Amino acid sequence: MPSFRHLKTVVRLNELAEDAPDLTEEGILTPKRIESMHIEGCGLKLFFGTERVTDVTLNALFDLAEETGVMGKMAAMQSGEIINFIEGYESENRPALHTAMRDFFEHRHTSAPAKEATELAYKELEKLKDFLNTIEKNDRFTDLIQIGIGGSDLGPKAVYLGIEAFHKPHRKVHFLSNVDPDDGARIFRSVNLEKTLVVVVSKSGTTLETLTNEEFAREKYKKAGLNPQDHFLAVTGKDSPMDDPQKYLASFYIWDYIGGRYSATSMVGGVALAFALGMDRFLDFLRGANAIDKLVLHKNLRNNLPLLSALLGIWNRNFLGLPTTAIIPYSQALSRFPAHLQQLDMESNGKRIDKKGRPVDFDTGPIIWGEPGTNGQHSFYQSIHQGTTIVPLEFIGFKKSQYKDDIVFKGTTCQEKLLSNLFAQSIALAQGQKNDNPNKFFPGNRPNRLLLSEQLDPFTMGSILAFYEHKVVFQGFIWNINSFDQEGVQLGKKLALKIVDQFAGLRQGKGLDSKSFPLGAAYLKHLE
Amino acid sequence: MPSFRHLKTVVRLNELAEDAPDLTEEGILTPKRIESMHIEGCGLKLFFGTERVTDVTLNALFDLAEETGVMGKMAAMQSGEIINFIEGYESENRPALHTAMRDFFEHRHTSAPAKEATELAYKELEKLKDFLNTIEKNDRFTDLIQIGIGGSDLGPKAVYLGIEAFHKPHRKVHFLSNVDPDDGARIFRSVNLEKTLVVVVSKSGTTLETLTNEEFAREKYKKAGLNPQDHFLAVTGKDSPMDDPQKYLASFYIWDYIGGRYSATSMVGGVALAFALGMDRFLDFLRGANAIDKLVLHKNLRNNLPLLSALLGIWNRNFLGLPTTAIIPYSQALSRFPAHLQQLDMESNGKRIDKKGRPVDFDTGPIIWGEPGTNGQHSFYQSIHQGTTIVPLEFIGFKKSQYKDDIVFKGTTCQEKLLSNLFAQSIALAQGQKNDNPNKFFPGNRPNRLLLSEQLDPFTMGSILAFYEHKVVFQGFIWNINSFDQEGVQLGKKLALKIVDQFAGLRQGKGLDSKSFPLGAAYLKHLE
């Protein structure tokens, strides 16, 4: 297959981009357009009438999906084929089977690798159920500290906060990630250790931050006269250095075919989430993710919400040349969801080579950022509306609130005000405003789309999580890059260890070893 | 003065950019370079050896500062001259006197407007001191809920979390900003109303979200049989609709010459911060900000840390063409500081016209985003190292931790591991790595700089806050844009009110009024 830039449909899309519709032109942005440009599935509606596309663009984008064989690749991924590799070079060379972590419901995958992965995952789920039943009986634990970083932190935390309204009462989860000692110091000041579980999460069992924070935590327990083994759980790979029943009350397994950023539905998120939500609601969360996993396998491309979102993202990135994407949930509960998507997207698709190892000559994954609305409106929206760098937005909204604790003030509820702002921003960004005062002139024509659903409950949280997982994966398929490795994080780790050694030497009274790493020493000199 | 693009020094800098140094070239990035390329002041050190500049570039950048008269403009701002205006058009037409909110120490400003603003601010500070003394005596309050949005939320919250280690014990502040009813519902589930103060912050006294949340809060108190007037404080403009002693236990004033995003050191941040920290530590925080205010007035441009940072930002933005900037504090306490800077920078400088009302033909403020390190290393750093969109980074680091609660694990402390990662990333991004495996190849030459100081205490928090305020303001001065207004947020508000009216009509049983705003109705139809 030719590289992205030379695909037939890419050449065609480049031509179309020169003529992309201007949403501020009279007669373009109409109620009919908003109505007709939306698709729905699994309780999600995707509105894209405020993107700079026509039906012709959409046809070409779907042709791009066909030309790059994304549906075959998605089927291959979910069946457990090896898709995490770079051809001809040493690479991870394994499947990406996060969808198997929730394939527990109707119409399961029957391919051998997917089936086996699902069975293994289900065993862990049963273990977790038994474990939670036991601690429930004794009423031993009120708090849980999850120690993990990256995917072992961001996804679980985003989901935890996202559906806090559905937690069991008196169950609280804290997340300890940073090697900064102040992160742990702050958390351990706020919990009663006797009533607290600690879940240590590392697939390899070797993550520096996580092992350091585990040790930090164990010392706290020892100092308090408590036995860490009665409190500590491990989530790790089988036979990793952390897979040690002597050290943990219980262990739960993950596998090398689950990438950290795709692991929220595995035991990486499972232990903390099921502790907080209870098993039934945790299963609802998995059910929501699984529903989207099935949706994206449908033969009809036009009903595939994550695929359409992926294609619109590629239109904005590669054809309209926009370097970033903002994800703006109009929901305070999703305050950390953009941070999860930042990892999911940028670690998956922030790549400079394709799957054949050739440096790419086109743009891959954009910079992902965002904060909840309406907060953002009082912060960075000035730049969104009138700045010189155009930012495509992905809005997320819900018809109903979670707590249903609301008031009518000046004729409308808070939820109605929230939705009014959401819809207004989508329109304002696209439509702009003419004015003789140049400061009150809004150029408009700023693309955005909206994912709307009923209520942010556990099922919908799972659906939206999987929606974004598949959006990111589809983009990787189209660009023909490997969305499942992360070699780009290795160099920093390697150099950090050199400086750690320099610190260790100083601590042993050997003085600063400038020779082993002179550039590191140049900074270290300033710590005197 | 000619517009930015036609400045003599800009033409020269464009030539220099074609030849910008490549940091990966043999012999460029040396320990000597790191050592010589740093300046210091007020306890802050700014390292910039890993930026793509030479001494020639630096000279030209300082020439740009001279040519655009930034030092005169800074002096004018701090003296209270009217600098918030667009020439020839209706505009806010007022000074920007946030520096007067903390000019309580040596060498005060003597110009009449600045002096008057300082005296007014000091009166509020005295009022606050008396108020806090009174509640201290009765030991009446343990918690405080700050209701405010944008600048009344982000800055105060970032600072509150930043120096949580220095709080009085048993004093907790909650921040309620979003009009999403779930934001308030969650917070009010977690506090004892009897022991809780509520501070309502709105300069105009008309902010929709804030008034709605105030009403939400008042209803909670009434339902609990408590009198809101015994618990509610106002921070607002004199004679605003909120300046009403019948409704509040006490009122504290702010003025129209304090922009929301510059208001953390005024009563907007003051009430909550002094409640949490105590007055002495709050004064230390102001002292830190004031020290930087004085530093930026020094005649010697070369020791002006915020100015140098502004110039390096302009180099990356306008001459190397980089659309975003990531701010990465290696400090978990600064977890929300990037969100504050996102508002500060993007609302100030995300502008499309210059101060004469002419549309700009160059890029203004970049997209600002970021998360703390080391967390980010396990998230978006893949893209930072190997993505196709180059991101300049501004690192922030501290030699010592806050709690000094640390362990030695494998030969080094957590704090040492944190700093090792910080220094390693700065070097790795600049230096890159050659490798025959294209997936292990790091292009390097990715610009970054580092702001290093002793410890994140109240004084340093104030200094870093002011460092960024002045960095942003200097960039606005150089681009000759108005960094103090935010007309770009108005259109969304206007359209939101139209949809609010449509909702109100529905609630009154009048059916959906499509005619008043057909595009809004197109979305509203989907809420059935």
PDB file of C-alpha atoms in Angstrom, chain B residues 360-472:
ATOM      1  CA  VAL B 360      -2.881  41.183  12.867  1.00  0.00           C
ATOM      2  CA  ASP B 361      -0.899  39.446  10.126  1.00  0.00           C
ATOM      3  CA  PHE B 362       1.219  37.433  12.550  1.00  0.00           C
ATOM      4  CA  ASP B 363       0.571  34.867  15.270  1.00  0.00           C
ATOM      5  CA  THR B 364      -0.374  36.056  18.739  1.00  0.00           C
ATOM      6  CA  GLY B 365      -0.629  33.943  21.923  1.00  0.00           C
ATOM      7  CA  PRO B 366      -0.069  30.193  21.502  1.00  0.00           C
ATOM      8  CA  ILE B 367      -2.216  27.342  22.793  1.00  0.00           C
ATOM      9  CA  ILE B 368      -1.099  26.748  26.397  1.00  0.00           C
ATOM     10  CA  TRP B 369      -1.450  23.324  27.964  1.00  0.00           C
ATOM     11  CA  GLY B 370       0.346  21.037  30.399  1.00  0.00           C
ATOM     12  CA  GLU B 371       0.315  18.557  33.251  1.00  0.00           C
ATOM     13  CA  PRO B 372       2.825  17.892  36.027  1.00  0.00           C
ATOM     14  CA  GLY B 373       5.949  15.787  35.499  1.00  0.00           C
ATOM     15  CA  THR B 374       6.806  13.004  36.022  1.00  0.00           C
ATOM     16  CA  ASN B 375       3.172  12.118  35.210  1.00  0.00           C
ATOM     17  CA  GLY B 376       3.303  13.626  31.736  1.00  0.00           C
ATOM     18  CA  GLN B 377       6.296  11.411  30.904  1.00  0.00           C
ATOM     19  CA  HIS B 378       3.968   8.415  31.088  1.00  0.00           C
ATOM     20  CA  SER B 379       1.303  10.176  29.055  1.00  0.00           C
ATOM     21  CA  PHE B 380       1.899  12.636  26.230  1.00  0.00           C
ATOM     22  CA  TYR B 381       5.730  12.640  26.170  1.00  0.00           C
ATOM     23  CA  GLN B 382       5.673  10.054  23.379  1.00  0.00           C
ATOM     24  CA  SER B 383       4.370  12.828  21.149  1.00  0.00           C
ATOM     25  CA  ILE B 384       6.671  15.449  22.695  1.00  0.00           C
ATOM     26  CA  HIS B 385       9.708  13.328  21.722  1.00  0.00           C
ATOM     27  CA  GLN B 386       8.617  11.726  18.465  1.00  0.00           C
ATOM     28  CA  GLY B 387       5.412  13.458  17.309  1.00  0.00           C
ATOM     29  CA  THR B 388       5.214  15.554  14.161  1.00  0.00           C
ATOM     30  CA  THR B 389       4.137  18.785  15.907  1.00  0.00           C
ATOM     31  CA  ILE B 390       7.028  20.241  17.888  1.00  0.00           C
ATOM     32  CA  VAL B 391       6.055  21.545  21.319  1.00  0.00           C
ATOM     33  CA  PRO B 392       8.278  24.017  23.176  1.00  0.00           C
ATOM     34  CA  LEU B 393       8.280  23.238  26.899  1.00  0.00           C
ATOM     35  CA  GLU B 394       8.560  25.430  29.954  1.00  0.00           C
ATOM     36  CA  PHE B 395       9.664  23.307  32.880  1.00  0.00           C
ATOM     37  CA  ILE B 396       9.262  24.413  36.483  1.00  0.00           C
ATOM     38  CA  GLY B 397      11.249  22.690  39.231  1.00  0.00           C
ATOM     39  CA  PHE B 398      12.230  22.957  42.888  1.00  0.00           C
ATOM     40  CA  LYS B 399      15.312  21.790  44.712  1.00  0.00           C
ATOM     41  CA  LYS B 400      13.465  20.775  47.859  1.00  0.00           C
ATOM     42  CA  SER B 401      10.114  19.158  48.532  1.00  0.00           C
ATOM     43  CA  GLN B 402       7.409  20.879  50.572  1.00  0.00           C
ATOM     44  CA  TYR B 403       6.581  18.366  53.272  1.00  0.00           C
ATOM     45  CA  LYS B 404      10.169  17.028  53.550  1.00  0.00           C
ATOM     46  CA  ASP B 405       8.510  13.657  54.028  1.00  0.00           C
ATOM     47  CA  ASP B 406      10.721  11.502  51.822  1.00  0.00           C
ATOM     48  CA  ILE B 407      12.462   8.136  51.711  1.00  0.00           C
ATOM     49  CA  VAL B 408      15.731   6.805  50.331  1.00  0.00           C
ATOM     50  CA  PHE B 409      14.939   3.975  47.919  1.00  0.00           C
ATOM     51  CA  LYS B 410      17.651   2.302  45.841  1.00  0.00           C
ATOM     52  CA  GLY B 411      20.164   4.944  46.843  1.00  0.00           C
ATOM     53  CA  THR B 412      18.230   8.167  46.189  1.00  0.00           C
ATOM     54  CA  THR B 413      15.265  10.116  47.547  1.00  0.00           C
ATOM     55  CA  CYS B 414      12.011  10.675  45.682  1.00  0.00           C
ATOM     56  CA  GLN B 415      12.927  14.334  45.290  1.00  0.00           C
ATOM     57  CA  GLU B 416      16.253  13.353  43.690  1.00  0.00           C
ATOM     58  CA  LYS B 417      14.460  11.012  41.315  1.00  0.00           C
ATOM     59  CA  LEU B 418      12.030  13.803  40.441  1.00  0.00           C
ATOM     60  CA  LEU B 419      14.857  16.232  39.659  1.00  0.00           C
ATOM     61  CA  SER B 420      16.760  13.549  37.712  1.00  0.00           C
ATOM     62  CA  ASN B 421      13.762  13.138  35.449  1.00  0.00           C
ATOM     63  CA  LEU B 422      13.342  16.877  35.031  1.00  0.00           C
ATOM     64  CA  PHE B 423      16.952  17.499  34.005  1.00  0.00           C
ATOM     65  CA  ALA B 424      17.010  14.356  31.854  1.00  0.00           C
ATOM     66  CA  GLN B 425      13.946  15.450  29.864  1.00  0.00           C
ATOM     67  CA  SER B 426      15.371  18.891  29.225  1.00  0.00           C
ATOM     68  CA  ILE B 427      18.523  17.304  27.821  1.00  0.00           C
ATOM     69  CA  ALA B 428      16.831  14.428  25.965  1.00  0.00           C
ATOM     70  CA  LEU B 429      14.448  16.728  24.094  1.00  0.00           C
ATOM     71  CA  ALA B 430      17.290  18.960  22.940  1.00  0.00           C
ATOM     72  CA  GLN B 431      19.852  16.297  22.203  1.00  0.00           C
ATOM     73  CA  GLY B 432      17.797  13.498  20.676  1.00  0.00           C
ATOM     74  CA  GLN B 433      19.313  10.113  19.863  1.00  0.00           C
ATOM     75  CA  LYS B 434      20.569   8.481  16.690  1.00  0.00           C
ATOM     76  CA  ASN B 435      19.657   4.828  16.180  1.00  0.00           C
ATOM     77  CA  ASP B 436      19.462   2.372  13.272  1.00  0.00           C
ATOM     78  CA  ASN B 437      16.037   1.289  14.447  1.00  0.00           C
ATOM     79  CA  PRO B 438      13.830   4.165  13.238  1.00  0.00           C
ATOM     80  CA  ASN B 439      11.508   3.632  16.198  1.00  0.00           C
ATOM     81  CA  LYS B 440      14.377   4.290  18.613  1.00  0.00           C
ATOM     82  CA  PHE B 441      15.482   7.409  16.713  1.00  0.00           C
ATOM     83  CA  PHE B 442      14.768  10.703  18.478  1.00  0.00           C
ATOM     84  CA  PRO B 443      15.051  13.801  16.273  1.00  0.00           C
ATOM     85  CA  GLY B 444      15.833  16.075  19.226  1.00  0.00           C
ATOM     86  CA  ASN B 445      16.307  19.829  18.658  1.00  0.00           C
ATOM     87  CA  ARG B 446      13.089  20.376  20.618  1.00  0.00           C
ATOM     88  CA  PRO B 447      13.296  23.654  22.529  1.00  0.00           C
ATOM     89  CA  ASN B 448      12.682  23.923  26.246  1.00  0.00           C
ATOM     90  CA  ARG B 449      13.658  26.040  29.226  1.00  0.00           C
ATOM     91  CA  LEU B 450      13.645  25.549  32.973  1.00  0.00           C
ATOM     92  CA  LEU B 451      12.623  27.784  35.857  1.00  0.00           C
ATOM     93  CA  LEU B 452      14.299  26.445  38.983  1.00  0.00           C
ATOM     94  CA  SER B 453      13.941  27.607  42.577  1.00  0.00           C
ATOM     95  CA  GLU B 454      14.531  26.445  46.118  1.00  0.00           C
ATOM     96  CA  GLN B 455      11.143  25.323  47.386  1.00  0.00           C
ATOM     97  CA  LEU B 456       7.510  25.969  46.518  1.00  0.00           C
ATOM     98  CA  ASP B 457       6.650  28.043  49.596  1.00  0.00           C
ATOM     99  CA  PRO B 458       4.196  30.975  49.730  1.00  0.00           C
ATOM    100  CA  PHE B 459       6.831  33.551  48.706  1.00  0.00           C
ATOM    101  CA  THR B 460       7.977  31.483  45.728  1.00  0.00           C
ATOM    102  CA  MET B 461       4.382  30.747  44.727  1.00  0.00           C
ATOM    103  CA  GLY B 462       3.827  34.511  44.546  1.00  0.00           C
ATOM    104  CA  SER B 463       7.015  35.005  42.545  1.00  0.00           C
ATOM    105  CA  ILE B 464       6.165  32.341  40.001  1.00  0.00           C
ATOM    106  CA  LEU B 465       2.630  33.650  39.638  1.00  0.00           C
ATOM    107  CA  ALA B 466       3.919  37.166  38.944  1.00  0.00           C
ATOM    108  CA  PHE B 467       6.691  35.802  36.711  1.00  0.00           C
ATOM    109  CA  TYR B 468       4.014  34.419  34.389  1.00  0.00           C
ATOM    110  CA  GLU B 469       1.757  37.467  34.653  1.00  0.00           C
ATOM    111  CA  HIS B 470       4.609  39.642  33.442  1.00  0.00           C
ATOM    112  CA  LYS B 471       5.780  37.187  30.810  1.00  0.00           C
ATOM    113  CA  VAL B 472       2.305  37.307  29.256  1.00  0.00           C
TER     114      VAL B 472
END
